[in-house]
Coordinates of C-alpha atoms and ligand atoms in Angstrom, one line a residue:
X1 CA 1.3 32.1 7.7
X2 CA 3.7 31.6 5.8
X3 CA 3.4 27.7 4.3
X4 CA 0.6 25.9 5.7
X5 CA 4.2 23.2 6.3
X6 CA 7.6 23.9 7.8
X7 CA 9.8 21.1 7.2
X8 CA 13.5 21.2 9.0
X9 CA 15.9 19.0 8.1
X10 CA 16.8 18.7 4.2
X11 CA 18.0 14.8 4.2
X12 CA 17.1 11.9 2.9
X13 CA 13.5 12.4 5.3
X14 CA 12.4 16.8 4.6
X15 CA 12.8 15.9 1.4
X16 CA 10.9 12.8 0.5
X17 CA 8.6 14.7 2.8
X18 CA 7.7 17.8 1.9
X19 CA 7.5 15.9 -2.5
X20 CA 4.9 14.1 -0.7
X21 CA 3.5 16.9 1.2
X22 CA 3.6 18.5 -3.0
X23 CA 2.4 15.3 -4.6
X24 CA -0.4 15.8 -2.6
X25 CA -1.2 20.1 -3.1
X26 CA 0.4 21.4 -0.3
X27 CA 2.8 24.3 0.1
X28 CA 5.5 23.5 2.1
X29 CA 9.2 26.1 3.4
X30 CA 11.5 23.2 4.0
X31 CA 15.2 24.6 5.6
X32 CA 18.3 23.2 6.2
X33 CA 21.6 24.3 8.5
X34 CA 23.5 23.1 5.8
X35 CA 24.2 25.5 2.3
X36 CA 24.6 23.3 0.4
X37 CA 24.1 19.2 0.8
X38 CA 27.3 17.6 3.0
X39 CA 28.1 15.1 0.5
X40 CA 28.6 12.6 3.1
X41 CA 28.4 9.2 1.3
X42 CA 26.7 7.7 5.2
X43 CA 24.1 4.8 4.0
X44 CA 25.8 3.1 1.0
X45 CA 22.1 2.2 -0.5
X46 CA 19.0 0.8 0.5
X47 CA 16.3 -2.0 2.3
X48 CA 13.5 -4.2 -0.6
X49 CA 11.1 -1.9 0.9
X50 CA 12.0 1.1 0.1
X51 CA 13.6 0.1 -3.2
X52 CA 9.9 -0.6 -3.6
X53 CA 8.6 3.1 -2.6
X54 CA 10.8 4.8 -5.3
X55 CA 9.3 2.3 -8.0
X56 CA 5.9 3.2 -6.6
X57 CA 7.1 7.4 -7.8
X58 CA 8.5 5.9 -10.1
X59 CA 11.7 7.5 -9.0
X60 CA 14.0 3.9 -10.2
X61 CA 15.8 4.9 -13.1
X62 CA 17.6 8.2 -12.0
X63 CA 19.2 6.3 -9.6
X64 CA 20.3 3.9 -13.9
X65 CA 21.7 -0.4 -12.3
X66 CA 20.2 -1.2 -9.2
X67 CA 22.8 -4.3 -7.9
X68 CA 21.1 -6.2 -5.2
X69 CA 22.3 -8.8 -3.9
X70 CA 20.2 -11.9 -2.0
X71 CA 22.8 -12.1 0.5
X72 CA 23.3 -10.2 3.6
X73 CA 23.7 -10.4 7.4
X74 CA 22.4 -10.3 10.9
X75 CA 24.6 -8.8 13.7
X76 CA 27.3 -10.9 10.9
X77 CA 25.6 -14.2 10.7
X78 CA 25.1 -15.3 6.6
X79 CA 21.7 -14.5 5.9
X80 CA 20.0 -16.1 2.0
X81 CA 17.4 -12.9 2.1
X82 CA 16.0 -14.6 -0.3
X83 CA 14.5 -17.0 1.6
X84 CA 11.2 -14.6 1.7
X85 CA 9.8 -14.0 -1.7
X86 CA 10.9 -10.6 -2.6
X87 CA 13.1 -9.7 -0.7
X88 CA 16.9 -8.8 -1.3
X89 CA 19.3 -7.3 1.2
X90 CA 18.2 -4.3 -0.8
X91 CA 19.5 -2.4 -3.1
X92 CA 23.8 -1.5 -2.9
X93 CA 26.4 0.3 -3.6
X94 CA 25.1 3.6 -4.0
X95 CA 26.0 6.6 -1.5
X96 CA 23.9 8.4 0.8
X97 CA 24.6 11.4 -1.4
X98 CA 23.2 10.4 -4.7
X99 CA 20.1 9.4 -3.4
X100 CA 19.6 12.9 -1.9
X101 CA 21.0 14.7 -4.6
X102 CA 18.4 11.9 -6.5
X103 CA 16.0 12.8 -3.7
X104 CA 17.3 17.0 -4.1
X105 CA 16.0 16.8 -7.2
X106 CA 12.8 15.0 -7.6
X107 CA 11.9 17.2 -5.2
X108 CA 12.3 20.2 -6.7
X109 CA 10.1 19.1 -9.7
X110 CA 7.7 18.8 -7.2
X111 CA 8.4 22.8 -6.5
X112 CA 9.6 22.1 -3.3
X113 CA 12.8 25.8 -2.9
X114 CA 15.0 24.3 0.0
X115 CA 16.0 27.3 1.6
X116 CA 20.1 26.0 2.8
X117 CA 21.8 28.7 5.2
X118 CA 18.8 29.0 7.5
X119 CA 18.8 26.5 10.6
X120 CA 16.5 26.5 13.7
X121 CA 17.0 26.8 16.2
X122 CA 13.7 27.3 18.8
X123 CA 10.1 27.2 18.9
X124 CA 6.6 27.8 20.2
X125 CA 3.5 26.0 19.4
X126 CA 0.3 27.8 20.4
X127 CA -2.5 25.1 19.4
X128 CA -3.5 26.9 16.5
X129 CA 0.1 27.0 14.1
X130 CA 4.2 27.1 14.6
X131 CA 6.3 29.7 15.5
X132 CA 9.2 28.7 14.7
X133 CA 12.7 31.2 15.4
X134 CA 15.3 30.2 12.0
X135 CA 18.6 32.2 11.6
X136 CA 19.6 32.7 8.3
X137 CA 21.2 34.7 5.7
X138 CA 19.7 37.4 6.8
X139 CA 19.8 37.4 10.8
X140 CA 17.2 35.7 12.7
X141 CA 13.3 35.6 11.5
X142 CA 10.1 34.2 12.1
X143 CA 8.6 32.1 9.7
X144 CA 4.6 30.5 11.0
X145 CA 3.3 27.3 9.8
X146 CA 0.3 25.7 10.9
X147 CA 2.6 22.5 11.3
X148 CA 6.1 21.9 12.1
X149 CA 8.4 18.6 10.9
X150 CA 11.0 18.3 12.6
X151 CA 13.3 16.1 10.3
X152 CA 16.2 17.4 11.2
X153 CA 18.6 14.2 12.1
X154 CA 19.5 12.5 15.6
X155 CA 20.7 16.2 17.3
X156 CA 17.4 17.2 16.2
X157 CA 16.7 20.8 17.8
X158 CA 13.1 20.8 17.1
X159 CA 13.1 17.5 19.0
X160 CA 14.4 19.5 22.1
X161 CA 12.7 22.5 21.5
X162 CA 8.8 20.8 21.2
X163 CA 9.6 18.6 24.2
X164 CA 9.5 15.7 22.5
X165 CA 11.4 12.8 25.7
X166 CA 13.2 10.6 23.5
X167 CA 14.3 8.3 25.6
X168 CA 17.4 5.3 25.4
X169 CA 20.3 3.8 26.1
X170 CA 23.7 6.2 25.2
X171 CA 26.5 5.0 23.2
X172 CA 29.0 2.6 25.4
X173 CA 31.8 2.2 22.2
X174 CA 32.5 4.6 18.6
X175 CA 32.8 3.3 15.4
X176 CA 35.3 4.6 12.8
X177 CA 34.6 5.3 9.7
X178 CA 36.0 6.0 6.4
X179 CA 36.3 5.8 2.7
X180 CA 39.8 4.7 1.8
X181 CA 41.2 5.6 -1.9
X182 CA 45.1 3.2 -2.4
X183 CA 44.5 1.4 -0.1
X184 CA 43.7 -2.2 -3.0
X185 CA 42.7 -3.4 -0.2
X186 CA 40.8 -7.3 0.7
X187 CA 37.3 -7.4 1.5
X188 CA 36.2 -7.9 4.6
X189 CA 32.7 -9.3 6.0
X190 CA 30.6 -7.7 8.0
X191 CA 31.1 -9.4 11.3
X192 CA 34.5 -10.3 10.4
X193 CA 36.5 -10.9 14.3
X194 CA 39.8 -10.3 15.5
X195 CA 40.4 -9.5 18.7
X196 CA 39.2 -7.0 19.9
X197 CA 37.2 -6.2 18.2
X198 CA 35.0 -6.0 14.2
X199 CA 36.0 -5.0 11.0
X200 CA 34.8 -4.8 7.3
X201 CA 35.9 -3.8 4.2
X202 CA 34.0 -3.6 1.1
X203 CA 34.8 -1.6 -2.6
X204 CA 32.9 0.9 -3.9
X205 CA 35.1 1.4 -7.1
X206 CA 37.4 3.5 -9.1
X207 CA 39.9 1.8 -6.1
X208 CA 37.9 3.1 -3.1
X209 CA 37.5 1.5 -0.2
X210 CA 34.9 1.9 2.4
X211 CA 36.1 1.2 5.7
X212 CA 35.4 0.0 9.5
X213 CA 35.7 0.1 12.8
X214 CA 35.3 -1.5 16.1
X215 CA 37.2 -1.7 18.5
X216 CA 36.1 -3.2 21.2
X217 CA 36.4 -0.2 24.6
X218 CA 36.7 2.5 23.1
X219 CA 33.9 4.6 24.6
X220 CA 33.1 7.6 22.8
X221 CA 35.3 10.4 22.6
X222 CA 35.0 14.2 23.6
X223 CA 36.8 16.0 21.0
X224 CA 37.7 19.5 20.4
X225 CA 39.7 18.3 16.6
X226 CA 37.2 16.7 13.8
X227 CA 38.5 13.2 14.0
X228 CA 41.6 12.7 11.1
X229 CA 42.0 9.6 9.5
X230 CA 45.3 8.4 11.3
X231 CA 43.2 7.8 14.3
X232 CA 41.1 5.9 12.3
X233 CA 44.2 3.7 10.3
X234 CA 46.1 2.8 13.9
X235 CA 43.1 1.8 15.0
X236 CA 42.3 0.0 12.2
X237 CA 46.5 -1.6 12.3
X238 CA 45.4 -2.6 16.2
X239 CA 43.0 -5.1 14.7
X240 CA 44.1 -6.3 11.2
X241 CA 48.4 -6.1 10.8
X242 CA 48.0 -3.7 8.4
X243 CA 49.1 -0.2 7.4
X244 CA 46.2 2.2 5.8
X245 CA 48.0 5.4 7.4
X246 CA 49.6 6.3 3.3
X247 CA 45.6 5.8 1.6
X248 CA 44.0 8.7 0.4
X249 CA 41.0 9.3 2.7
X250 CA 37.8 10.9 0.5
X251 CA 35.5 10.4 4.2
X252 CA 36.1 10.1 7.6
X253 CA 33.0 9.3 10.0
X254 CA 32.3 7.8 12.9
X255 CA 29.3 6.4 14.8
X256 CA 28.4 4.8 18.2
X257 CA 25.8 2.7 18.4
X258 CA 23.1 5.2 21.0
X259 CA 19.7 4.4 20.3
X260 CA 17.3 5.9 21.1
X261 CA 13.6 6.8 20.2
X262 CA 11.8 9.8 21.0
X263 CA 7.7 7.9 23.1
X264 CA 5.6 10.1 20.7
X265 CA 5.8 11.8 16.5
X266 CA 3.8 13.7 17.6
X267 CA 3.3 16.7 19.6
X268 CA 0.8 19.4 19.3
X269 CA 1.2 21.0 15.8
X270 CA 4.8 19.4 15.5
X271 CA 5.7 15.6 14.4
X272 CA 8.7 13.8 13.9
X273 CA 9.8 12.2 11.2
X274 CA 13.7 10.1 10.8
X275 CA 17.0 10.2 12.6
X276 CA 15.5 12.8 14.3
X277 CA 12.6 10.1 16.0
X278 CA 14.8 7.1 16.8
X279 CA 18.6 6.4 16.3
X280 CA 20.4 3.6 16.3
X281 CA 23.5 1.4 15.2
X282 CA 23.5 2.0 11.1
X283 CA 23.3 -1.4 11.2
X284 CA 21.7 -4.2 7.6
X285 CA 21.7 -0.1 6.7
X286 CA 18.1 0.4 7.9
X287 CA 18.2 4.0 9.2
X288 CA 18.2 5.9 6.7
X289 CA 15.5 3.2 4.3
X290 CA 12.7 3.9 7.6
X291 CA 13.6 7.5 7.7
X292 CA 12.3 7.8 4.2
X293 CA 9.0 5.3 4.6
X294 CA 8.2 7.5 7.6
X295 CA 7.9 10.4 5.6
X296 CA 6.1 8.5 3.3
X297 CA 4.0 7.4 5.9
X298 CA 3.6 11.3 6.9
X299 CA 3.5 13.0 3.6
X300 CA 0.1 12.1 2.6
X301 CA -2.2 12.3 6.1
X302 CA -0.5 15.5 6.9
X303 CA -1.4 16.8 3.1
X304 CA -4.7 15.5 3.4
X305 CA -5.3 17.4 7.6
X306 CA -3.9 20.5 5.8
X307 CA -6.5 20.2 2.9
X308 CA -9.3 19.3 5.3
X309 CA -10.6 16.6 3.7
X310 CA -8.5 13.8 6.3
X311 CA -11.8 11.9 8.4
X312 CA -10.5 12.4 11.9
X313 CA -7.8 10.8 14.0
X314 CA -5.9 10.0 10.3
X315 CA -2.9 11.9 11.2
X316 CA -2.9 10.2 14.3
X317 CA -1.6 7.2 13.0
X318 CA 1.0 7.9 12.2
X319 CA 2.2 7.8 15.5
X320 CA 0.3 4.6 16.0
X321 CA 1.7 2.4 12.7
X322 CA 5.1 4.3 12.7
X323 CA 6.5 4.2 16.2
X324 CA 6.0 0.2 16.7
X325 CA 8.0 -0.5 13.5
X326 CA 10.6 2.6 14.5
X327 CA 10.5 0.2 17.9
X328 CA 11.2 -3.5 16.0
X329 CA 14.8 -1.4 14.4
X330 CA 15.7 -0.5 17.7
X331 CA 15.1 -3.9 18.4
X332 CA 16.5 -5.7 15.5
X333 CA 20.1 -2.6 15.2
X334 CA 21.3 -3.6 19.1
X335 CA 20.5 -7.1 19.1
X336 CA 22.6 -6.9 15.8
X337 CA 25.3 -4.8 17.6
X338 CA 25.4 -7.2 19.9
X339 CA 26.0 -10.4 17.9
X340 CA 28.7 -8.6 15.8
X341 CA 29.9 -6.3 18.0
X342 CA 30.9 -7.7 21.4
X343 CA 33.5 -10.2 22.4
X344 CA 34.2 -13.8 22.7
X345 CA 31.5 -14.6 25.7
X346 CA 29.0 -14.6 22.7
X347 CA 30.1 -15.9 20.8
X348 CA 27.7 -19.0 22.5
X349 CA 25.0 -17.8 21.9
X350 CA 26.3 -16.5 18.2
X351 CA 25.9 -20.3 17.0
X352 CA 23.5 -21.4 18.0
X353 CA 21.6 -18.5 16.1
X354 CA 23.5 -19.0 13.7
X355 CA 21.7 -23.1 14.4
X356 CA 18.0 -21.0 14.3
X357 CA 19.2 -19.3 11.3
X358 CA 19.0 -22.3 9.1
X359 CA 15.9 -23.1 9.6
X360 CA 14.3 -20.8 6.2
X361 CA 11.3 -19.8 9.6
X362 CA 13.4 -18.0 11.1
X363 CA 15.8 -16.6 7.8
X364 CA 12.5 -15.6 6.9
X365 CA 11.2 -13.3 10.3
X366 CA 14.4 -11.7 10.1
X367 CA 14.9 -11.3 6.4
X368 CA 11.3 -9.9 6.4
X369 CA 11.8 -7.2 9.6
X370 CA 15.4 -6.0 7.7
X371 CA 14.0 -6.0 4.4
X372 CA 10.9 -3.7 5.7
X373 CA 8.9 -6.6 3.8
X374 CA 6.8 -8.2 7.3
X375 CA 5.3 -4.0 7.4
X376 CA 1.6 -4.8 8.4
X377 CA -0.8 -2.3 9.4
X378 CA -3.3 -2.2 11.4
X379 CA -6.0 -1.1 8.6
X380 CA -9.5 -2.5 10.0
X381 CA -11.6 -5.1 10.2
X382 CA -11.7 -8.3 7.6
X383 CA -9.2 -11.6 6.9
X384 CA -8.2 -10.7 3.3
X385 CA -4.2 -12.2 3.2
X386 CA -3.5 -8.5 2.0
X387 CA -5.1 -6.1 4.0
X388 CA -2.9 -3.4 5.3
X389 CA 0.0 -5.2 3.7
X390 CA 2.5 -3.3 0.5
X391 CA 0.5 -4.0 -2.9
X392 CA 2.7 -6.7 -4.8
X393 CA 3.9 -5.7 -7.5
X394 CA 1.7 -7.4 -10.8
X395 CA 0.8 -7.1 -14.7
X396 CA -2.8 -6.0 -14.8
X397 CA -4.4 -5.3 -18.2
X398 CA -7.2 -2.4 -18.5
X399 CA -9.2 -0.8 -21.3
X400 CA -5.9 1.8 -22.1
X401 CA -4.0 -1.3 -21.9
X402 CA -0.7 -2.8 -19.6
X403 CA -0.6 -0.5 -16.7
X404 CA 0.9 -2.9 -13.2
X405 CA -0.4 -1.9 -9.7
X406 CA 2.3 0.3 -9.0
X407 CA 2.0 2.4 -12.2
X408 CA -1.3 4.5 -10.8
X409 CA 1.0 5.8 -7.7
X410 CA 3.6 7.0 -10.0
X411 CA 0.8 10.3 -8.8
X412 CA 1.2 10.1 -5.4
X413 CA -3.3 9.4 -4.8
X414 CA -5.2 6.0 -3.2
X415 CA -5.9 3.7 -5.9
X416 CA -9.1 1.4 -6.1
X417 CA -7.8 -1.8 -9.1
X418 CA -11.3 -2.8 -9.8
X419 CA -11.0 -5.9 -11.0
X420 CA -15.2 -7.0 -12.0
X421 CA -16.4 -6.1 -15.6
X422 CA -19.1 -4.6 -13.2
X423 CA -20.3 -1.0 -12.5
X424 CA -21.2 -0.9 -8.7
X425 CA -17.8 -0.6 -7.4
X426 CA -17.4 2.2 -9.0
X427 CA -19.7 4.0 -7.9
X428 CA -19.5 3.4 -4.3
X429 CA -15.6 4.8 -5.4
X430 CA -17.1 7.9 -7.6
X431 CA -18.3 9.8 -4.9
X432 CA -14.0 10.4 -3.6
X433 CA -12.1 10.0 -7.2
X434 CA -11.5 13.9 -5.9
X435 CA -8.3 11.6 -4.4
X436 CA -8.3 8.6 -5.5
X437 CA -8.2 7.3 -8.7
X438 CA -10.2 4.7 -9.5
X439 CA -8.2 1.8 -12.1
X440 CA -10.6 -1.2 -14.2
X441 CA -8.1 -4.1 -15.4
X442 CA -7.5 -7.3 -14.7
X443 CA -4.8 -8.9 -13.3
X444 CA -2.3 -11.1 -16.2
X445 CA -0.7 -14.4 -16.4
X446 CA -1.6 -14.4 -11.7
X447 CA 1.8 -16.7 -10.5
X448 CA 0.8 -19.9 -8.7
X449 CA -0.3 -18.7 -4.6
X450 CA -0.6 -15.2 -5.9
X451 CA -2.3 -13.1 -3.4
X452 CA -4.6 -11.4 -6.5
X453 CA -6.4 -14.5 -7.1
X454 CA -10.2 -14.4 -6.1
X455 CA -9.8 -10.2 -5.5
X456 CA -12.3 -8.5 -7.2
X457 CA -10.8 -5.3 -6.2
X458 CA -7.8 -3.9 -4.0
X459 CA -8.0 -0.4 -2.1
X460 CA -4.1 0.4 -1.6
X461 CA -3.3 3.5 0.1
X462 CA -0.8 6.9 -1.8
X463 CA 1.6 4.7 0.6
X464 CA 1.6 1.9 -0.9
X465 CA -0.2 -0.2 2.2
X466 CA -3.5 -2.2 0.6
X467 CA -6.2 -0.6 3.2
X468 CA -9.2 -2.3 1.5
X469 CA -9.6 -6.1 -0.8
X470 CA -12.8 -7.4 -2.0
X471 CA -15.4 -9.3 -2.4
X472 CA -16.4 -7.9 0.0
X473 CA -18.1 -4.5 -1.0
X474 CA -20.1 -3.1 1.5
X475 CA -16.5 -2.9 3.5
X476 CA -15.4 -0.6 0.6
X477 CA -18.0 2.6 1.2
X478 CA -16.6 2.3 5.3
X479 CA -12.4 1.6 4.0
X480 CA -12.9 4.4 1.8
X481 CA -14.7 6.7 5.0
X482 CA -11.8 5.4 6.9
X483 CA -8.7 6.4 4.6
X484 CA -9.5 8.7 2.6
X485 CA -12.9 11.3 4.7
X486 CA -16.4 11.5 3.8
X487 CA -17.0 12.2 0.3
X488 CA -17.5 15.0 -1.6
X489 CA -20.8 14.4 -2.7
X490 CA -23.0 11.8 -2.6
X491 CA -23.7 9.9 -5.9
X492 CA -27.5 8.6 -6.5
X493 CA -26.7 4.5 -7.4
Ligands
LIG501 C1 28.1 7.7 9.9 C2 26.7 7.0 9.7 C3 26.6 5.9 8.8 C4 25.2 6.1 8.3 N1 25.4 4.8 7.8 C5 24.2 3.8 6.9 C6 23.9 2.7 6.4 O1 24.6 1.9 5.7 N2 23.1 2.4 5.3 C7 21.2 3.3 6.1 O2 20.1 2.7 5.8 N3 21.7 4.1 6.9 C8 23.2 4.7 7.4 N4 22.7 5.8 8.2 C9 22.1 6.4 8.9 C10 21.7 6.8 7.6 O3 22.4 8.3 7.5 C11 20.4 7.9 8.6 O4 19.2 7.7 8.9 C12 19.8 8.9 7.3 O5 20.5 10.7 7.4 C13 18.1 10.0 7.6 O6 17.9 10.3 7.8 P1 16.9 12.3 8.1 O7 16.8 13.4 6.7 O8 16.5 11.6 9.1 O9 18.4 12.5 9.4 P2 19.6 13.1 8.6 O10 20.2 12.5 6.9 O11 20.3 13.6 9.4 O12 19.5 14.9 7.6 C14 19.1 15.6 8.8 C15 19.0 17.3 8.2 O13 18.9 18.3 9.3 C16 19.7 19.3 8.7 N5 19.4 20.1 10.3 C17 19.7 19.6 11.5 N6 19.5 20.4 12.5 C18 19.3 21.3 11.7 C19 17.9 22.8 12.8 N7 18.8 22.8 13.5 N8 18.0 23.6 10.9 C20 17.9 23.6 10.0 N9 17.8 22.3 9.5 C21 18.5 20.6 10.0 C22 20.9 18.3 7.7 O14 21.9 19.6 7.8 C23 20.7 17.7 7.3 O15 21.0 18.1 6.1 C24 24.7 6.0 8.0 C25 24.8 7.2 9.4 C26 26.0 7.6 10.3 C27 25.7 8.5 10.8

C-alpha cells in the first residue's frame, strides 16, 4: 500500500476530502493532473450550508469579510432567502480560485501534499485494494491504496475506469461565461430575458464584469480550438446590441445543461465525490457547495473505516445520504434552467411560478433546497426536531468559559453537548471518548422557539449533523454504537 486512501483530483471536493481524512488521522495521497491550480474563477461563492461547514472547521476568518445577500432567485424569478431563518443566497463574490487556495492551504497545514502533474489513467479494484495507473513527471507508475476516491470532476477518469453508470441527459445548449475588463457594463440580473436568449452581468470589482450569455438554439460545438472571446462578444452583441469586442477578457469558458448522476457513489473500494458523481447546470451556484458537502460527509466515514472503528455499513451511508441530495440538485437546476432558458412558450408557467413563490411556504421550500439548509438525514428513531438536521449555532457557557455549538467541531470529531448538571450522560459516553468530544455546557440566552429548549443533550457527527438529541438518555448508547462503532472499553457505572 502506498497510502490507505488515494484521492484523484485536487479541486474543492478533493481538497476538502483529503483534509477531512487527515483530521480523521488517515494518511492520504492526493494527486492532480494540473501542474498548478487552474486559477479559474468558475464558481463565485458558496451556499449558506457550505458557509456553515467552513465555519465548523474554523475556516471562515480566512475568507475575510464575506458578503451575503438575502436576495437571490430561483430560475431567474426573484426570491428573498431570508423567508427561511438563517438562510441567504450564499456568500457572493468569492472566486473559486480563491476558495481553492484557502482549502489548499488548510489541507497542506493538515499534512496533505498534492502531487501535481500526476494524471490518473486507469485502475483496477481487486476487492482488497485499488491499483491506480498514473502518468507523472517520471513516467507511468502504479499506486496502490485500500480505497480510492474520484474527485476528478465532470469528465472523471475514475468514474469511467471503475465502471460507474452515469445516466442522464446530454447538453442541448452551449452557454458562454467570461470575466471581462474595460466594458463598464450595467448589471443585469440572471434571468434577464432577451429575444433569443438570456444574459447576465455582475461587477466583480476593479472594473471587471462577469458575463453569462445563453443563446437559444446553440447546441454545443465540436471545437478544435479553444473558445475565443470574439465568439462570446458576438453572441453578447446579438442578444443585447452592445459591442464588447474591445474588452479585455481575463477568462473565457463555456458550460452546458448536461445533467447526469452516477447511480452509485461507491463500487467496492472506489468512491466518487463532487462533480465526478453529478454534473448539472450551474444554476443557483450549487455545484461547488454540493461537492464540498459530499466530501465532508464522506471524509469522517472513510477515516473511521480505515482506522477500524466504523460500525458496519457506515461507509455505505455515504451513498444513501448523498445520492438523494444529488437527485434534488439535478431536479432543481433542471427546473431553474427551464424557467430561465426557455422561450415565450414557458412564460405562462413562469408567471404562475412567480405567483406561487409569493407564498412564504413556497419560498421557504425553495430557499431550503437551494441553500442546503433543509437537509434532514435519516439517523434513526426519534422525533426530536433536531434529529438528522444540521446543528444550529448557539452560544454555550461551560466551566471553561463561553463556546458555541460550532466551535468544538473544528477538530473534525463527533461532539456530545451535555446540558445536564449530572454525570450520567458523560459516564454513558465515556467509552467513546477517543472518537467524540464531550462538552458539558449550558445554552446561553436561548431565543424563543429554539430547538434547544427542553433539550438535555445533543450528539453531533463530525460533519455537523445531529445523530441523537436528549432527553431520551437510554437511546444515547444506541446512537453512539450506530455512528461511532463499538466502545473500546466498557466502563461500569
Ligand atoms: C463554467 C463553469 C461555471 C461554474 N459556476 C459555478 C458557480 O457559479 N457556483 C458553483 O457553486 N459552481 C459553479 N460551477 C461548478 C463548480 O465549478 C464545480 O461544481 C466544482 O468545481 C466541483 O468541484 P470538484 O472538486 O468536484 O471538481 P473540479 O473542480 O472539476 O476538480 C477536479 C480536479 O480533478 C483534476 N483531474 C481531472 N482529471 C484528472 C485525472 N485523470 N487525474 C488527476 N487529476 C484529474 C482536475 O485537474 C481538477 O483539478 C461552475 C462550473 C463551470 C464549468
